[in-house]
Coordinates of N, CA and C in Angstrom, one line a residue:
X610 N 15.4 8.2 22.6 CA 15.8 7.7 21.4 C 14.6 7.3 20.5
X611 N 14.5 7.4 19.4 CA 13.7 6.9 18.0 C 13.9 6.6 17.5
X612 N 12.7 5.2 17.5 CA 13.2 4.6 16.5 C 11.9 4.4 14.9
X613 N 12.7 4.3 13.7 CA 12.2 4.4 12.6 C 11.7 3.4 11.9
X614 N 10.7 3.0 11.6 CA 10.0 1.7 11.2 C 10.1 1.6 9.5
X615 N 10.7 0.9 8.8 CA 10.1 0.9 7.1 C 9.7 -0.3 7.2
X616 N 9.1 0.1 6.0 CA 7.9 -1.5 6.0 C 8.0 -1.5 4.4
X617 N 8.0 -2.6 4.1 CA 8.1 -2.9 2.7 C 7.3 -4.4 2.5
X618 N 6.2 -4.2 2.4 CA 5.0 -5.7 1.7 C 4.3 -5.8 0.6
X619 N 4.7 -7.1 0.2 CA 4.0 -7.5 -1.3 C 3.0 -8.0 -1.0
X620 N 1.6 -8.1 -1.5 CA 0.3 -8.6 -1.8 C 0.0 -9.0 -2.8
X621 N -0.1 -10.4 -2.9 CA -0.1 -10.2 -4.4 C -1.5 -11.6 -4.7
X622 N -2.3 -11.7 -5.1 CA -3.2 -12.6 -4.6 C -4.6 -12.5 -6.0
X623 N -5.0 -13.9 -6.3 CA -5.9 -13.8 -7.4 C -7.4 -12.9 -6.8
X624 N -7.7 -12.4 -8.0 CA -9.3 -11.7 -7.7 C -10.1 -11.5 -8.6
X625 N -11.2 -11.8 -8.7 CA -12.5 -12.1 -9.8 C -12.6 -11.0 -10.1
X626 N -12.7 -10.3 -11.3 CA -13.3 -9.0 -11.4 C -14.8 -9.1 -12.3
X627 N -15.7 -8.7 -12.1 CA -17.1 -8.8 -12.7 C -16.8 -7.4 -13.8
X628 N -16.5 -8.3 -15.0 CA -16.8 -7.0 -16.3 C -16.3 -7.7 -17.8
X629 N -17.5 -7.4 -18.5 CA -17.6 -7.7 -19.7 C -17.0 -8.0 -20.9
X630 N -15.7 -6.9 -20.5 CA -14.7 -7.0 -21.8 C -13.7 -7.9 -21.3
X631 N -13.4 -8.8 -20.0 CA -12.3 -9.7 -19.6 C -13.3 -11.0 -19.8
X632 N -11.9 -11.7 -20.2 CA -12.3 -13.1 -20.3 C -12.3 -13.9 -18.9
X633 N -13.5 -14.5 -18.9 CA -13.6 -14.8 -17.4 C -12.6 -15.5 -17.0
X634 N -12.0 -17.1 -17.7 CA -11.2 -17.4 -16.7 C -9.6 -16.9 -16.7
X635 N -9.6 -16.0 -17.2 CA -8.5 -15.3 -17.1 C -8.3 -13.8 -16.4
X636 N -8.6 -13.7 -15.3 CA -9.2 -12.2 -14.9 C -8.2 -12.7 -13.7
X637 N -7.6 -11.6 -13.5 CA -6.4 -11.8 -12.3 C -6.3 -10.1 -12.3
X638 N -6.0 -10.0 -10.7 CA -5.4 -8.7 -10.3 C -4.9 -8.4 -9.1
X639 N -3.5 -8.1 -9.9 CA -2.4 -8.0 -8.9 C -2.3 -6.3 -7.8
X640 N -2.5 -6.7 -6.8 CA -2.5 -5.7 -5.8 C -0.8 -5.6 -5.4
X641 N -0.2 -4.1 -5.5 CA 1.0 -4.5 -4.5 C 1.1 -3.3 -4.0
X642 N 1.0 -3.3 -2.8 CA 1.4 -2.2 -1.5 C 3.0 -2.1 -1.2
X643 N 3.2 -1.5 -1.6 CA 4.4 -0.9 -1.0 C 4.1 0.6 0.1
X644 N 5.0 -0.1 1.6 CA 4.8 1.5 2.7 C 6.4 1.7 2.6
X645 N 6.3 3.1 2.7 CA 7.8 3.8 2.6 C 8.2 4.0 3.9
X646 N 8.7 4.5 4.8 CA 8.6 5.6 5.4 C 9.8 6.7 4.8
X647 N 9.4 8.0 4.7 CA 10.1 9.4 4.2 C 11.3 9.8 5.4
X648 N 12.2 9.3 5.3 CA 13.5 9.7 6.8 C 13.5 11.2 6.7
X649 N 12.9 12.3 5.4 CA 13.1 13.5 6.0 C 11.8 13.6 6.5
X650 N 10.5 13.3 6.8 CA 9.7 13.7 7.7 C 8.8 12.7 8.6
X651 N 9.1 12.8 9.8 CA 8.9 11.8 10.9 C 7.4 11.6 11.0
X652 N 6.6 12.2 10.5 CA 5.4 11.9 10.6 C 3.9 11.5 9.7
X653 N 5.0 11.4 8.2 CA 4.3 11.0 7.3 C 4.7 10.0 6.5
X654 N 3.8 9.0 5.8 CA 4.5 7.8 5.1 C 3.4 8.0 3.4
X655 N 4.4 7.2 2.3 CA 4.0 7.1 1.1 C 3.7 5.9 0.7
X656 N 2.0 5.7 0.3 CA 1.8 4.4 0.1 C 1.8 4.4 -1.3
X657 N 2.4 3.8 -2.5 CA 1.9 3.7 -3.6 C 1.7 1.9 -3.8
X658 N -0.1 2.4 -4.4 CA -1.0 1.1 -4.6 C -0.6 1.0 -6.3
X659 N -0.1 -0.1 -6.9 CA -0.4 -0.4 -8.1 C -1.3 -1.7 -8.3
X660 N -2.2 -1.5 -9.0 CA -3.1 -2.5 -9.9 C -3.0 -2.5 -11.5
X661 N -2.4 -4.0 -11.6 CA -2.6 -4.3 -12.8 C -3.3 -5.5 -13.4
X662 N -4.1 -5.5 -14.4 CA -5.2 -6.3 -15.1 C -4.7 -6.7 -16.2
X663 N -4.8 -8.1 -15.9 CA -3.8 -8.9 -17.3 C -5.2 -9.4 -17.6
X664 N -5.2 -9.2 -18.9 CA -5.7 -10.3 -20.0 C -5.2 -10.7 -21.1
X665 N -5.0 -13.0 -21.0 CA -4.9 -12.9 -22.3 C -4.7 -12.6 -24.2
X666 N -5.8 -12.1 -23.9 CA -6.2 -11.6 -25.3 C -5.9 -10.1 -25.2
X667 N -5.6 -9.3 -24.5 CA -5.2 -8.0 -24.3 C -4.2 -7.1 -23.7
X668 N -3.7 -6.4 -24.1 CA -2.5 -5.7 -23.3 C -3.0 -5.4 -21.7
X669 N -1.8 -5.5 -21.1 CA -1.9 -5.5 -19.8 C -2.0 -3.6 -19.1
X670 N -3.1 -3.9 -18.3 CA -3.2 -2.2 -18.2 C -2.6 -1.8 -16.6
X671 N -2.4 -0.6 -16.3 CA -1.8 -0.7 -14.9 C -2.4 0.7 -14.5
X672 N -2.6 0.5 -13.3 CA -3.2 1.7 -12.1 C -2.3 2.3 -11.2
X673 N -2.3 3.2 -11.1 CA -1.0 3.7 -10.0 C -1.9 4.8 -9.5
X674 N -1.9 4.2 -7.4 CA -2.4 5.3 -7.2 C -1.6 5.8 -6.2
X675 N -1.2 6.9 -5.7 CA 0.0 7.3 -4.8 C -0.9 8.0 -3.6
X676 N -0.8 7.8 -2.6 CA -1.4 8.3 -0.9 C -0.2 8.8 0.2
X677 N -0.8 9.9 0.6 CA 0.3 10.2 1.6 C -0.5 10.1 3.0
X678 N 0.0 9.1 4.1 CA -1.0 9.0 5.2 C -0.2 9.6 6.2
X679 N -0.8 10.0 7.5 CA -0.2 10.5 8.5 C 0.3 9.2 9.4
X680 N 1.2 9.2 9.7 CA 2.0 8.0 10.3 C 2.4 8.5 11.8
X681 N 3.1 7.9 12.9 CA 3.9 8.7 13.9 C 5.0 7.3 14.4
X682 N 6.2 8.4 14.8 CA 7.5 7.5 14.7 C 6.9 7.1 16.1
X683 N 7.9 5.5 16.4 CA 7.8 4.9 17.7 C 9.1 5.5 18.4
X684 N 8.8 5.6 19.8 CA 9.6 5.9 20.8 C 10.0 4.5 21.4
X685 N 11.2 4.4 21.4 CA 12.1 3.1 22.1 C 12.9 3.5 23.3
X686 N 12.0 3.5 24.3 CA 13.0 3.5 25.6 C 14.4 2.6 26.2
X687 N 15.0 3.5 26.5 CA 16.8 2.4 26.5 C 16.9 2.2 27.7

């Protein structure tokens, strides 16, 4: 028997970014991981990474990056 793992984690945590056009004390970026797992294929999972950069004085910009990693299901002996 197999068993199927989803994982679903938020990260979400302050981070300094070194660059000229953000105002320094306002520079925050939000990391959030989300792991899927795909129930039609047992051996691959879908990470999508979003990053977004708030500033104050500027519209907020966002990064989306999507990964497919090679995963393998767990075996649960009964």
């Amino acid at each position: 028997m197999c068993s199927y793992i989803l994982c679903k984690r938020q990260f979400t945590d302050l981070y300094e970014l070194q660059s000229n056009y953000l105002d320094k004390f306002h520079q925050r970026l939000w990391l959030i991981m989300k792991i899927m797992a795909d129930i039609n294929n047992d051996f691959y999972q879908l990470i999508n990474v979003n990053i977004s950069v708030n500033n104050s004085s500027s519209d907020v910009q966002v990064y989306i990056h999507q990964r497919t990693i090679h995963g393998q299901k767990k075996k649960v002996s009964t």
